[in-house]
């Protein structure tokens, strides 16, 4: 799905930092580090925050123990988290943002927010480093490949 950031209703995480007007409800797509950080900032300011994550856990790049502890902590802080949710459509209707999604039980649902923040799709900026020239292995997600001890295939890196 292509998403146009108008930075009025549909915000990037950078655009969300300059949000100054009264907002009651925010939807955040993505439960990685950026999404969770953004969610906790707005929640502490008294805004109702609902998170959406396509994975079955928050912080999907981290191990299950860390994810589980963070999930419980955030739920206890009254954040609403929708795991295993697939966003089908995003529309602006009557000055609200409508998110249509498939929930973890495969039900199609719609929910409205004053604003939404998109915190997915960030990729590492390693292209200019010419890592292939030194034979450093890169994984399928364009991250530097490491083993379980966070070591690369090169001895000194």
Short mmCIF file of C-alpha atoms in Angstrom, two decimals:
data_model
loop_
_atom_site.label_atom_id
_atom_site.label_comp_id
_atom_site.label_asym_id
_atom_site.label_seq_id
_atom_site.Cartn_x
_atom_site.Cartn_y
_atom_site.Cartn_z
CA UNK A 1 0.00 0.00 0.00
CA UNK A 2 1.34 3.42 -0.95
CA UNK A 3 0.81 6.00 1.76
CA UNK A 4 0.94 9.74 1.15
CA UNK A 5 2.20 11.63 4.17
CA UNK A 6 0.26 14.88 4.22
CA UNK A 7 1.76 15.69 7.66
CA UNK A 8 -1.68 16.98 8.67
CA UNK A 9 -3.63 13.75 9.20
CA UNK A 10 -1.12 11.12 8.12
CA UNK A 11 2.19 11.82 9.79
CA UNK A 12 5.70 10.44 9.65
CA UNK A 13 7.39 9.99 13.01
CA UNK A 14 9.33 13.20 12.28
CA UNK A 15 6.15 15.12 11.42
CA UNK A 16 4.53 13.82 14.61
CA UNK A 17 7.13 15.64 16.69
CA UNK A 18 5.83 18.99 15.49
CA UNK A 19 2.18 18.17 16.20
CA UNK A 20 0.93 21.11 18.25
CA UNK A 21 -2.85 21.17 17.90
CA UNK A 22 -5.36 19.47 20.16
CA UNK A 23 -5.54 15.79 19.36
CA UNK A 24 -7.51 13.21 21.34
CA UNK A 25 -6.89 9.95 19.46
CA UNK A 26 -3.82 8.81 17.55
CA UNK A 27 -3.28 5.56 15.67
CA UNK A 28 0.29 4.39 15.19
CA UNK A 29 1.19 1.83 12.57
CA UNK A 30 4.26 -0.16 13.56
CA UNK A 31 5.39 -1.48 16.93
CA UNK A 32 9.13 -1.27 16.44
CA UNK A 33 11.31 1.01 18.53
CA UNK A 34 10.19 4.18 16.73
CA UNK A 35 6.49 3.35 17.00
CA UNK A 36 6.68 2.48 20.69
CA UNK A 37 8.75 5.54 21.54
CA UNK A 38 6.29 7.77 19.72
CA UNK A 39 3.32 6.03 21.37
CA UNK A 40 4.65 6.50 24.89
CA UNK A 41 5.38 10.19 24.28
CA UNK A 42 1.82 10.92 23.15
CA UNK A 43 0.26 8.67 25.78
CA UNK A 44 2.09 10.56 28.53
CA UNK A 45 0.62 13.77 27.15
CA UNK A 46 -2.87 12.38 27.72
CA UNK A 47 -3.69 11.30 24.18
CA UNK A 48 -5.45 7.96 23.53
CA UNK A 49 -3.02 5.83 21.53
CA UNK A 50 -3.78 2.68 19.55
CA UNK A 51 -0.95 0.71 17.96
CA UNK A 52 -1.12 -1.67 14.99
CA UNK A 53 1.52 -4.32 14.25
CA UNK A 54 1.45 -6.97 11.53
CA UNK A 55 3.69 -9.28 13.56
CA UNK A 56 2.37 -11.34 16.46
CA UNK A 57 4.57 -9.39 18.89
CA UNK A 58 5.82 -5.87 19.48
CA UNK A 59 9.48 -5.12 18.78
CA UNK A 60 9.52 -7.90 16.18
CA UNK A 61 13.28 -7.66 15.62
CA UNK A 62 14.04 -8.38 19.29
CA UNK A 63 13.80 -11.63 21.22
CA UNK A 64 10.53 -12.87 22.68
CA UNK A 65 11.46 -12.16 26.32
CA UNK A 66 12.12 -8.46 25.69
CA UNK A 67 9.01 -8.19 23.54
CA UNK A 68 6.82 -9.87 26.16
CA UNK A 69 8.04 -7.66 29.02
CA UNK A 70 7.56 -4.49 26.97
CA UNK A 71 4.10 -5.62 25.86
CA UNK A 72 2.95 -6.13 29.45
CA UNK A 73 4.45 -2.79 30.49
CA UNK A 74 2.68 -0.89 27.70
CA UNK A 75 -0.67 -2.62 28.27
CA UNK A 76 -0.43 -1.65 31.95
CA UNK A 77 0.03 1.97 30.81
CA UNK A 78 -3.30 1.73 28.92
CA UNK A 79 -1.87 1.63 25.41
CA UNK A 80 -4.10 -0.33 23.02
CA UNK A 81 -2.07 -2.75 20.92
CA UNK A 82 -3.45 -4.69 17.94
CA UNK A 83 -1.05 -7.50 17.03
CA UNK A 84 -1.24 -9.62 13.87
CA UNK A 85 -3.15 -6.77 12.22
CA UNK A 86 -3.03 -6.14 8.50
CA UNK A 87 -3.80 -2.59 7.37
CA UNK A 88 -6.06 -2.73 4.31
CA UNK A 89 -6.81 0.95 3.71
CA UNK A 90 -6.28 4.43 5.11
CA UNK A 91 -8.68 7.24 4.19
CA UNK A 92 -9.42 10.74 5.39
CA UNK A 93 -13.16 11.14 6.02
CA UNK A 94 -14.83 14.14 7.69
CA UNK A 95 -11.54 15.43 9.13
CA UNK A 96 -10.72 12.03 10.65
CA UNK A 97 -8.42 9.25 9.51
CA UNK A 98 -10.15 5.91 8.95
CA UNK A 99 -8.02 2.79 9.18
CA UNK A 100 -9.52 -0.39 7.79
CA UNK A 101 -7.68 -3.45 9.00
CA UNK A 102 -7.92 -7.20 9.44
CA UNK A 103 -7.50 -8.14 13.09
CA UNK A 104 -5.85 -11.23 14.57
CA UNK A 105 -9.15 -13.14 14.30
CA UNK A 106 -9.42 -12.29 10.57
CA UNK A 107 -12.28 -9.82 11.12
CA UNK A 108 -12.35 -6.66 9.01
CA UNK A 109 -12.61 -3.60 11.24
CA UNK A 110 -12.63 0.18 10.84
CA UNK A 111 -11.47 2.68 13.42
CA UNK A 112 -11.22 6.48 13.27
CA UNK A 113 -8.47 8.73 14.63
CA UNK A 114 -7.68 12.43 14.68
CA UNK A 115 -4.23 11.60 13.30
CA UNK A 116 -2.17 8.55 12.44
CA UNK A 117 1.58 8.13 12.60
CA UNK A 118 3.34 5.75 10.25
CA UNK A 119 6.40 4.27 11.92
CA UNK A 120 7.22 1.49 9.48
CA UNK A 121 9.37 1.21 6.41
CA UNK A 122 12.61 2.64 7.75
CA UNK A 123 15.60 0.97 6.19
CA UNK A 124 19.27 1.14 7.09
CA UNK A 125 21.23 3.75 5.15
CA UNK A 126 24.31 1.68 4.37
CA UNK A 127 24.45 1.97 0.59
CA UNK A 128 27.13 4.66 0.55
CA UNK A 129 29.40 2.61 2.81
CA UNK A 130 30.33 0.23 -0.05
CA UNK A 131 30.28 -2.73 2.33
CA UNK A 132 30.38 -5.20 -0.56
CA UNK A 133 33.88 -3.93 -1.36
CA UNK A 134 35.11 -5.32 1.95
CA UNK A 135 32.99 -8.49 1.64
CA UNK A 136 30.83 -7.68 4.66
CA UNK A 137 27.68 -9.79 4.41
CA UNK A 138 24.28 -8.10 4.26
CA UNK A 139 21.01 -9.95 4.95
CA UNK A 140 17.81 -9.95 2.88
CA UNK A 141 16.48 -6.91 4.79
CA UNK A 142 19.56 -4.84 3.94
CA UNK A 143 20.91 -5.05 7.50
CA UNK A 144 24.47 -6.02 8.31
CA UNK A 145 24.38 -9.77 8.90
CA UNK A 146 25.45 -10.85 12.40
CA UNK A 147 25.46 -14.12 14.31
CA UNK A 148 23.87 -14.80 17.70
CA UNK A 149 26.80 -13.01 19.37
CA UNK A 150 26.33 -9.96 17.09
CA UNK A 151 29.56 -10.62 15.21
CA UNK A 152 29.84 -10.08 11.48
CA UNK A 153 31.61 -12.37 9.04
CA UNK A 154 34.71 -10.13 9.30
CA UNK A 155 37.01 -10.60 12.28
CA UNK A 156 37.60 -6.91 13.02
CA UNK A 157 33.99 -5.73 12.53
#
